[in-house]
Amino acid sequence: MPPLHEIAHLAHVELRTPVLDESVEFFTRYLGLTENGSAGDSVFLRAWDDYEQITIKLTGHATSGVGRTNLRAASPEALQRRVKELEATGRGIGWADGDPGYGQTYVFTDPDGHEFGLYYESEWYTPPAELAPSLKNQAQAYPSHGVAVRRLDHINYLGVEPVVNRDFLRDTLGALVTEQIVLNDGTVAGSWTTFTNKGYDAVYTRDRTGTPGRLHHIAFAVDTRDGILRAADIALEQGVHIETGPHKHAIQQTFFLYVYEPGGNRIELCNAGARLVLAPDWQPVNWSEAERAKGQAWGLKTIESFHTHGTPPVEEAS
Amino acid sequence: MPPLHEIAHLAHVELRTPVLDESVEFFTRYLGLTENGSAGDSVFLRAWDDYEQITIKLTGHATSGVGRTNLRAASPEALQRRVKELEATGRGIGWADGDPGYGQTYVFTDPDGHEFGLYYESEWYTPPAELAPSLKNQAQAYPSHGVAVRRLDHINYLGVEPVVNRDFLRDTLGALVTEQIVLNDGTVAGSWTTFTNKGYDAVYTRDRTGTPGRLHHIAFAVDTRDGILRAADIALEQGVHIETGPHKHAIQQTFFLYVYEPGGNRIELCNAGARLVLAPDWQPVNWSEAERAKGQAWGLKTIESFHTHGTPPVEEAS
Amino acid sequence: MPPLHEIAHLAHVELRTPVLDESVEFFTRYLGLTENGSAGDSVFLRAWDDYEQITIKLTGHATSGVGRTNLRAASPEALQRRVKELEATGRGIGWADGDPGYGQTYVFTDPDGHEFGLYYESEWYTPPAELAPSLKNQAQAYPSHGVAVRRLDHINYLGVEPVVNRDFLRDTLGALVTEQIVLNDGTVAGSWTTFTNKGYDAVYTRDRTGTPGRLHHIAFAVDTRDGILRAADIALEQGVHIETGPHKHAIQQTFFLYVYEPGGNRIELCNAGARLVLAPDWQPVNWSEAERAKGQAWGLKTIESFHTHGTPPVEEAS
Amino acid sequence: MPPLHEIAHLAHVELRTPVLDESVEFFTRYLGLTENGSAGDSVFLRAWDDYEQITIKLTGHATSGVGRTNLRAASPEALQRRVKELEATGRGIGWADGDPGYGQTYVFTDPDGHEFGLYYESEWYTPPAELAPSLKNQAQAYPSHGVAVRRLDHINYLGVEPVVNRDFLRDTLGALVTEQIVLNDGTVAGSWTTFTNKGYDAVYTRDRTGTPGRLHHIAFAVDTRDGILRAADIALEQGVHIETGPHKHAIQQTFFLYVYEPGGNRIELCNAGARLVLAPDWQPVNWSEAERAKGQAWGLKTIESFHTHGTPPVEEAS
């Protein structure tokens, strides 16, 4: 297995939406992201504390769902090492130009077919005067409207076989597996992995429909649990659909709120407090069916749509 | 320079106190730490989310101040690599037994004379039944008394020449310099460095008395800014001396409260929200005298004792 | 109808429990109340910001449920006026000695049979040295353990006919009706009334079993929504049964957590933010069945036990 | 003395500003108030949970300062009773039309010359569709921008002789004196009075310049202490001048942030948690000079401008 920290962090993610204008409105007015250019059918959006150019690439598309997930390598050397390993898996697609502000990007897919891009070169964001922050250690002024999420936090894929995808991230990229759902028959129904000191950056949970390449949700970090409650208040007033929460996950102990953006993609607002995974020898915490049956941390039962809703939508088997 | 992440994290710190019993009372009753054994003149204390055995080793001593700072290497190999580099500096002291629950520890000093220990082997903490957590991904039950700090966050040394010590941490251990105070004459009056994705783990600020080896403060992480406010309320009721705060630092944007423990050491309660330093090519943010003159983030003027109080106390030059 | 503010506020409530010791443990260790004497089978408990002697009178009893609810009149004259009105209803029982620290108390029952006591004379609480507050405008030191509720907030009775009881409080005591649940057939299924500037002090919701005199819950005020989240964390660790929440009620917009104390009585921890009812001509806000079907403020469906659990328990009709 | 609760609550206040447009920008963009009409040189602004038409009447003027403070009587009868008493003092000016949405208003001045209006008739606010709240027990949609203050909280006048003005409010309007600053020579340097269950609605602190009729500050209620911290973050980014805070007052224990609006008037953002004054026989809490010398609750020294800045500005005696 590769060493830890070969991947510096989860970087920008491409989300697809059949209603681009409404989705842009959601990301800017509700979440408080800022537009930072566009190209073709895509609008680039950024969270105020992202040092890079793009946090979300929102692309008009026939359906909802996730496009390319970008990861930043820890160094030029780490990039070369990872690419070599990826090529060996046969899952590599090859080098491509990055999005505006990003260097050459190596494109590949995980076994489930989700597309990834790995790069190192990145042009730091410099805000225009009207978005300049008052404190120089901050990428952009803190917005005073909407939820004002700080940064992208993690991505949760649906996967036909979570364990295969988890192994792929672990063995080619050096992801650390921090928590898992292990069913009574031994199947891994969910796996949480990290590249950083956060509890998780990339998650796979089982796609009950057996459809590859789908998305469960992407999550944005909010600074406080109180900010998540405020996010619920704003969702209520702005007519944003709340799926579940606010509540606290048992897994990873994340305080969460799940909403749907107009394109149908599930968006999480999350807060982990001061919790970090610092141990280099962290062993996966495995949750059994019996433990999961207790519900979330404070007893909330996981609602049915959380198990069934993914993007893009699929036809139910008859 | 070594790669980043050779050091997994700042681990337990030894604090010295001339009033051991009162200091233990402060750490357990006010901060909410738990005793976990003792040896000789030392009492071992742990924060509830520390996966290792010890968070603070509190040692009865003639004076206040800091003893050994322990760092955990990222792997056995990283440990060997770092020791080799440390030996080359001539600042190595040699291998020693670790504190109970810790493996062989390589002891050395920084140029200012602060003692460090570097190790890899660590016995994970298993709580007794009465301290078992309800959620299995947590080291120990969350205490319902006192501030209930989650974990050690960082240490801030006083140093005669911050830049020399900063270079030492960077060049031998791979610390990343994230922020600095640079005076008009070019002197680095303070330097913040990190081994992790936190904004800082180890800090040097200038000792105006020119005395080597002293401590400015150690800090504990609290999950919310609201928890810091509550910490101030509890300090008020328990008669704990508040030096300054709660307020928000401009540097690193940390929300802080500074108190003194009975032995005289300064203790910070801190919260960084969801802020992380994820960029592997992060460049030091340098703060000028003019920028520092604006005070903390929201304008609070830094109080005089913050520049003068360190432990152990020193005789003022006459 | 009497003028508003004839009743100064809801005062101490007697709760019955079949497991007195365990209930005392819950109220002191979990909620953070302080014992303040005892008499016979009763233990007197107080919240830290209650200016009077008693917040809860906890009485060992064959069953759970509510004993006497005490109300403080706004003045000696208001007391006389209310007693005269109460006597006219035929629901008066007569004058009795108050609990220790309270003057002569006029005892009566509401139409549902819940017992009330009305008094004016009250001996202010003076804390012993070890409970003396640091700020002189506070009744008692803020406890640094448990939820540390500030004060009693409200009481929610079950009533066979909420509207009859609501009218009784309004017509004899001057309660202001602030919100109501009105079913499609016009039945008032719940009624929220206040004596103060809080949104509500005394509530009646329909007892589906048709049993008079029962309790739905009593509630304690917590200073922040964040404090309610912390209360859930502590409940989880201390093994306190969480029934539902934390979430935000649509009615009155209260942020809530419901737990059961060991005797079986439902206890709410609540926060209303800065919300007050200041308008003297406030008109009842009526919630329809359709509006109620939307769930709580952020969409949480009201759980079944919230409609069925009351104390003391009753035999289900066969 | 009149009974308590003859005055229902502090209602809208007229503020004067020499820079009307900039002040409107501050109140709408920073505080999150909504415009609700205008008349002559005045713009009417409202906080989202105010049931009446106007929270602040902002009037273009040669200087900063306070115009009329409006109070709502508890009933038509209470209005008549208070007017009778006011007329007897010789401080009555007479009946006048209220601002749009308000009935006949009795105008008078306190001994210091601050102008007041007392009325009962008030037309409840009905929001236009785009400002309609999602929860029907709320006056207006919660804004998702700026501080989003809930309501006006209190007003703090400067007075040449606080005790004379305090007596006037108490004796003619039934204000309850809750806290005071009493100097060593017996002078009352500050007096906090309330008409409601809040700790205070109207405050007089001593004007060191001896100039009558000036304003120290008006305050708006924010739902959480965390919201006050966020208000400081937004002030920093929007270039709003922070005078002092966030911190916690010893007097009344209010968590505060003081800023200046562009016209020069001091504005407080405040949170009292769940603290209420419920006792009808509450006795004034008197703070001595020695007690005040300890600073605010957590030790912050009161800054000099807090004693010297008032509006309108006055020429310093030479």
mmCIF file of N, CA, C and O in Angstrom, chain D residues 271-301:
data_model
loop_
_atom_site.group_PDB
_atom_site.id
_atom_site.type_symbol
_atom_site.label_atom_id
_atom_site.label_comp_id
_atom_site.label_asym_id
_atom_site.label_seq_id
_atom_site.Cartn_x
_atom_site.Cartn_y
_atom_site.Cartn_z
ATOM 1 N N ASN D 271 -27.456 39.380 23.302
ATOM 2 C CA ASN D 271 -28.139 38.115 23.577
ATOM 3 C C ASN D 271 -28.137 37.876 25.078
ATOM 4 O O ASN D 271 -27.107 38.007 25.733
ATOM 5 N N ALA D 272 -29.288 37.513 25.590
ATOM 6 C CA ALA D 272 -29.443 37.296 27.027
ATOM 7 C C ALA D 272 -29.647 35.837 27.368
ATOM 8 O O ALA D 272 -29.930 35.498 28.512
ATOM 9 N N GLY D 273 -29.474 34.957 26.376
ATOM 10 C CA GLY D 273 -29.770 33.553 26.646
ATOM 11 C C GLY D 273 -31.213 33.413 27.071
ATOM 12 O O GLY D 273 -32.094 34.091 26.534
ATOM 13 N N ALA D 274 -31.469 32.563 28.026
ATOM 14 C CA ALA D 274 -32.843 32.340 28.505
ATOM 15 C C ALA D 274 -33.126 33.149 29.766
ATOM 16 O O ALA D 274 -34.107 32.905 30.458
ATOM 17 N N ARG D 275 -32.278 34.119 30.048
ATOM 18 C CA ARG D 275 -32.429 34.908 31.282
ATOM 19 C C ARG D 275 -33.649 35.814 31.207
ATOM 20 O O ARG D 275 -33.831 36.544 30.244
ATOM 21 N N LEU D 276 -34.455 35.793 32.245
ATOM 22 C CA LEU D 276 -35.622 36.660 32.365
ATOM 23 C C LEU D 276 -35.698 37.171 33.802
ATOM 24 O O LEU D 276 -35.160 36.550 34.715
ATOM 25 N N VAL D 277 -36.349 38.289 33.976
ATOM 26 C CA VAL D 277 -36.668 38.770 35.315
ATOM 27 C C VAL D 277 -38.152 38.504 35.531
ATOM 28 O O VAL D 277 -39.003 39.195 34.966
ATOM 29 N N LEU D 278 -38.444 37.473 36.305
ATOM 30 C CA LEU D 278 -39.830 37.039 36.493
ATOM 31 C C LEU D 278 -40.408 37.486 37.831
ATOM 32 O O LEU D 278 -41.623 37.535 37.996
ATOM 33 N N ALA D 279 -39.526 37.807 38.782
ATOM 34 C CA ALA D 279 -39.985 38.155 40.130
ATOM 35 C C ALA D 279 -40.649 39.520 40.147
ATOM 36 O O ALA D 279 -40.019 40.509 39.747
ATOM 37 N N PRO D 280 -41.878 39.618 40.619
ATOM 38 C CA PRO D 280 -42.531 40.935 40.680
ATOM 39 C C PRO D 280 -41.941 41.793 41.798
ATOM 40 O O PRO D 280 -42.125 43.009 41.792
ATOM 41 N N ASP D 281 -41.255 41.169 42.735
ATOM 42 C CA ASP D 281 -40.646 41.917 43.846
ATOM 43 C C ASP D 281 -39.123 41.969 43.697
ATOM 44 O O ASP D 281 -38.391 42.018 44.676
ATOM 45 N N TRP D 282 -38.660 41.946 42.475
ATOM 46 C CA TRP D 282 -37.214 42.052 42.193
ATOM 47 C C TRP D 282 -36.682 43.336 42.808
ATOM 48 O O TRP D 282 -37.263 44.412 42.624
ATOM 49 N N GLN D 283 -35.575 43.234 43.521
ATOM 50 C CA GLN D 283 -34.939 44.415 44.112
ATOM 51 C C GLN D 283 -33.736 44.817 43.274
ATOM 52 O O GLN D 283 -33.026 43.944 42.770
ATOM 53 N N PRO D 284 -33.499 46.116 43.117
ATOM 54 C CA PRO D 284 -32.365 46.542 42.287
ATOM 55 C C PRO D 284 -31.058 45.921 42.765
ATOM 56 O O PRO D 284 -30.764 45.901 43.955
ATOM 57 N N VAL D 285 -30.302 45.418 41.812
ATOM 58 C CA VAL D 285 -28.947 44.934 42.096
ATOM 59 C C VAL D 285 -28.020 46.131 41.924
ATOM 60 O O VAL D 285 -27.956 46.703 40.835
ATOM 61 N N ASN D 286 -27.343 46.506 42.991
ATOM 62 C CA ASN D 286 -26.495 47.703 42.937
ATOM 63 C C ASN D 286 -25.028 47.322 42.805
ATOM 64 O O ASN D 286 -24.507 46.551 43.603
ATOM 65 N N TRP D 287 -24.376 47.884 41.807
ATOM 66 C CA TRP D 287 -22.954 47.617 41.564
ATOM 67 C C TRP D 287 -22.131 48.794 42.053
ATOM 68 O O TRP D 287 -22.376 49.940 41.655
ATOM 69 N N SER D 288 -21.141 48.489 42.860
ATOM 70 C CA SER D 288 -20.281 49.539 43.426
ATOM 71 C C SER D 288 -19.133 49.863 42.475
ATOM 72 O O SER D 288 -18.873 49.135 41.516
ATOM 73 N N GLU D 289 -18.444 50.926 42.767
ATOM 74 C CA GLU D 289 -17.263 51.270 41.960
ATOM 75 C C GLU D 289 -16.230 50.154 41.995
ATOM 76 O O GLU D 289 -15.616 49.824 40.969
ATOM 77 N N ALA D 290 -16.052 49.565 43.143
ATOM 78 C CA ALA D 290 -15.059 48.487 43.267
ATOM 79 C C ALA D 290 -15.469 47.295 42.401
ATOM 80 O O ALA D 290 -14.632 46.674 41.734
ATOM 81 N N GLU D 291 -16.752 47.000 42.421
ATOM 82 C CA GLU D 291 -17.218 45.874 41.599
ATOM 83 C C GLU D 291 -17.080 46.178 40.112
ATOM 84 O O GLU D 291 -16.731 45.316 39.321
ATOM 85 N N ARG D 292 -17.353 47.411 39.754
ATOM 86 C CA ARG D 292 -17.242 47.792 38.350
ATOM 87 C C ARG D 292 -15.789 47.781 37.883
ATOM 88 O O ARG D 292 -15.510 47.553 36.701
ATOM 89 N N ALA D 293 -14.885 48.040 38.818
ATOM 90 C CA ALA D 293 -13.466 48.096 38.450
ATOM 91 C C ALA D 293 -12.947 46.744 37.986
ATOM 92 O O ALA D 293 -11.893 46.644 37.365
ATOM 93 N N LYS D 294 -13.678 45.693 38.290
ATOM 94 C CA LYS D 294 -13.264 44.346 37.846
ATOM 95 C C LYS D 294 -13.472 44.148 36.352
ATOM 96 O O LYS D 294 -13.067 43.129 35.785
ATOM 97 N N GLY D 295 -14.156 45.099 35.723
ATOM 98 C CA GLY D 295 -14.399 44.972 34.285
ATOM 99 C C GLY D 295 -15.664 44.189 34.005
ATOM 100 O O GLY D 295 -16.513 43.995 34.886
ATOM 101 N N GLN D 296 -15.782 43.755 32.768
ATOM 102 C CA GLN D 296 -16.965 43.002 32.375
ATOM 103 C C GLN D 296 -16.906 41.588 32.968
ATOM 104 O O GLN D 296 -15.963 41.259 33.694
ATOM 105 N N ALA D 297 -17.879 40.779 32.651
ATOM 106 C CA ALA D 297 -18.030 39.495 33.330
ATOM 107 C C ALA D 297 -16.760 38.655 33.307
ATOM 108 O O ALA D 297 -16.378 38.047 34.303
ATOM 109 N N TRP D 298 -16.121 38.621 32.152
ATOM 110 C CA TRP D 298 -14.933 37.767 32.028
ATOM 111 C C TRP D 298 -13.655 38.594 32.118
ATOM 112 O O TRP D 298 -12.587 38.119 31.753
ATOM 113 N N GLY D 299 -13.765 39.823 32.562
ATOM 114 C CA GLY D 299 -12.572 40.597 32.869
ATOM 115 C C GLY D 299 -12.185 41.674 31.881
ATOM 116 O O GLY D 299 -11.241 42.425 32.129
ATOM 117 N N LEU D 300 -12.876 41.776 30.765
ATOM 118 C CA LEU D 300 -12.535 42.823 29.799
ATOM 119 C C LEU D 300 -12.715 44.189 30.446
ATOM 120 O O LEU D 300 -13.759 44.468 31.032
ATOM 121 N N LYS D 301 -11.689 45.034 30.325
ATOM 122 C CA LYS D 301 -11.816 46.382 30.851
ATOM 123 C C LYS D 301 -12.702 47.193 29.915
ATOM 124 O O LYS D 301 -12.571 47.112 28.694
#
